[in-house]
Amino acid sequence: MIYFNSTKNNHLHVNIETAILKGLPDDNGLYMPESIPVLGPDFWNNADGMTFTEIALEMSFPFFEGSISKTDLGKIINHAFDFESPTIKLNDNLYCLELFHGPSMAFKDFGARFMAGIMAHYLSKSDKKITILVATSGDTGGAVAQGFFGHKNIEVIILYPSGKVSEIQEKQLTTLGGNISTLEVRGTFDDCQRLVKSAFLDSDLKQKHNLASANSINIARLIPQSFYYAYCWSRLKGIGKPIVFSVPSGNFGNLSAGIIAQRMGMPTHKFIAATNINKVVPEFLKTGVYNSISPSETTISNAMDVGNPSNFPRLLALHENNIELLRSNISGFWFDDNQTREAMLEIYNKYDYTVCPHTAVAYLGLKEYINKNEADTLGVFLSTAHYAKFLDEVQPTLNHKVEIPERLSELLNLEKKAVGISSEFNSFKNYLLKK
Ligand SMILES: *Cc1c(COP(=O)(O)O)cnc(C)c1O
């Protein structure tokens, strides 16, 4: 059985169920496994003959052994990953890993659906009910809502800033019903986050509800993101070239998960941390100085507008808190909105392929890395969202109408159901007390 410490305390030693249901240790650090299981050459050599869910089960079972049976874990995985994650070839050295085929059409479905299945499993052993509070600026809320929809014993309450999410995103947040409730907050994303934080500290609410967090730093969202790196790697390893992954990054959960796959034995040449002008990590790699950006800069790759990446301590811990080790494994690059738009157009003209702004940033990172390093590598950039979620940017940039997948266009006809509240804590508290 693998135990978990905090990045701020090497002796915490909690089991995986506690780490997942608590989400965050009391010392405000991040949960980290005491050791990362290494899978042997048998697994890596034969992974190309395995399905996504088979790979997922082999990679996750060592973490859950002693806590969830392999049969139950297999069921959770089969339910969570009932969609594809194809790797698309653009040319002999350039591939795109599409991670947007889940229900919310962004890669956050991988983490949210797996976490929901695991939490529901732990709760099913008792009559315990939990209430999950999520503040969202757009993508996370949709993935979490879809992930937890219909799970017994779990109530989800989503808070989003009124008028500050796209129409499609709003419909993803407000049309499910059932165990998902949505609050439209007259305020900013920061207000939503503050309300959630205050709720966790309020003793009346703690008495009434069993509050939990589905925040991106939950270890149950990180582990499943390692699966698609291994799956993609297994499909490309036969080509026999060193593989480089370029990851469009905000809170750095996605990149941390890639490093976890590497530590489990995946032979990766290099990772690229690609960001927008919220360039905290690329700058840290260059100068060794960590300067958070507050408030974060607004860009067209808005899911990466993060000025103080929450998973950064994990990224460091995964490299023994050694900056030289970090530098030798990860190259960092950042790009502004104009470069991002030019890249979207370039990918469209050169490869007849349409990408969202986040994905374009990953492409740019890969291109810059290849320009600076002559090695004959195979580059994979991760596509984190479907371009149709960002129509307002994609259509004017490419100067033509793009097709909207049915899954998204259907949403536009559904009726929005949300309760409007002010950004005062009392109006949120009253809502929760009556719930
Ligand atoms: C959340 C998100 C990211 C950033 O991922 P991190 O794990 O926070 O680095 C990138 N692209 C899209 C579309 C996202 O929704």
XYZ file of N, CA, C and O and ligand atoms in Angstrom, residues 106-108 139-140 216 221 225 247-255 303-304 306 310-311 356 358-359 383-386 390, ligand 1:
135
model
N -13.159 18.885 -22.896
C -11.854 19.390 -22.467
C -11.179 18.261 -21.680
O -11.847 17.349 -21.193
N -9.852 18.327 -21.567
C -9.125 17.202 -20.958
C -9.454 17.032 -19.480
O -9.141 16.007 -18.886
N -10.089 18.037 -18.868
C -10.400 17.924 -17.440
C -11.388 16.793 -17.156
O -11.544 16.381 -16.017
N -14.006 25.868 -17.592
C -13.870 24.459 -17.969
C -14.015 23.472 -16.816
O -14.605 22.409 -16.970
N -13.448 23.792 -15.662
C -13.462 22.839 -14.556
C -14.886 22.483 -14.144
O -15.214 21.308 -13.952
N -8.442 21.066 -8.481
C -7.517 20.378 -9.384
C -6.308 19.824 -8.656
O -5.524 19.080 -9.234
N -7.341 13.550 -9.212
C -7.432 14.140 -10.542
C -6.105 14.024 -11.283
O -6.071 14.069 -12.512
N -4.503 11.456 -15.153
C -3.921 12.188 -16.276
C -2.599 11.578 -16.736
O -2.101 11.907 -17.810
N 3.184 20.501 -23.258
C 1.964 20.564 -22.442
C 1.542 22.027 -22.217
O 2.284 22.802 -21.608
N 0.343 22.397 -22.700
C -0.138 23.766 -22.465
C -0.556 23.903 -21.004
O -1.437 23.190 -20.541
N 0.083 24.803 -20.264
C -0.007 24.721 -18.802
C -0.543 25.973 -18.129
O -0.292 27.095 -18.567
N -1.291 25.733 -17.047
C -1.822 26.812 -16.214
C -1.473 26.526 -14.764
O -0.553 27.092 -14.192
N -2.184 25.556 -14.172
C -1.871 25.149 -12.804
C -0.848 24.014 -12.740
O -0.483 23.558 -11.666
N -0.438 23.509 -13.877
C 0.608 22.492 -13.989
C 0.245 21.116 -13.430
O 1.115 20.328 -13.091
N -1.063 20.822 -13.372
C -1.478 19.474 -13.020
C -1.180 18.519 -14.171
O -0.658 17.416 -13.967
N -1.489 18.946 -15.379
C -1.292 18.104 -16.550
C 0.184 17.712 -16.709
O 0.512 16.539 -16.884
N 1.070 18.701 -16.597
C 2.495 18.407 -16.742
C 2.982 17.516 -15.583
O 3.738 16.570 -15.804
N -7.998 29.394 -19.932
C -7.928 28.336 -18.920
C -6.502 28.217 -18.360
O -6.262 27.470 -17.423
N -5.573 28.953 -18.978
C -4.186 28.930 -18.492
C -3.790 30.279 -17.893
O -2.610 30.536 -17.693
N -3.139 31.691 -15.129
C -2.842 31.378 -13.732
C -1.531 32.052 -13.359
O -0.511 31.822 -14.016
N -0.921 26.192 -8.869
C -1.123 25.458 -7.620
C -0.319 24.166 -7.544
O -0.011 23.697 -6.465
N 0.030 23.588 -8.690
C 0.778 22.327 -8.634
C 2.295 22.520 -8.691
O 3.032 21.539 -8.761
N -7.680 24.824 -30.654
C -8.093 25.907 -29.742
C -6.839 26.696 -29.341
O -5.715 26.242 -29.566
N -5.351 27.180 -26.492
C -4.461 26.486 -25.551
C -3.558 25.508 -26.295
O -2.358 25.429 -26.046
N -4.183 24.791 -27.215
C -3.447 23.802 -28.001
C -2.394 24.490 -28.869
O -1.282 23.972 -29.045
N -3.594 18.458 -27.035
C -4.744 19.305 -27.318
C -5.727 19.165 -26.168
O -6.332 18.118 -25.965
N -5.877 20.249 -25.390
C -6.607 20.152 -24.129
C -8.090 20.484 -24.239
O -8.849 20.198 -23.320
N -8.500 21.121 -25.345
C -9.934 21.417 -25.487
C -10.327 21.415 -26.961
O -9.496 21.676 -27.842
N -11.582 21.119 -27.225
C -12.097 21.190 -28.595
C -12.200 22.655 -29.011
O -12.628 23.492 -28.220
N -14.228 27.538 -28.098
C -13.654 28.892 -28.146
C -13.935 29.551 -29.493
O -13.058 30.145 -30.111
C -7.199 23.608 -17.333
C -6.748 23.762 -18.734
C -5.380 23.874 -19.076
C -4.289 23.935 -18.024
O -4.060 22.705 -17.395
P -3.232 22.629 -16.019
O -3.287 21.211 -15.600
O -3.932 23.556 -15.064
O -1.847 23.096 -16.316
C -5.024 23.929 -20.410
N -5.973 23.916 -21.389
C -7.294 23.829 -21.103
C -8.265 23.842 -22.225
C -7.733 23.736 -19.782
O -9.045 23.660 -19.525
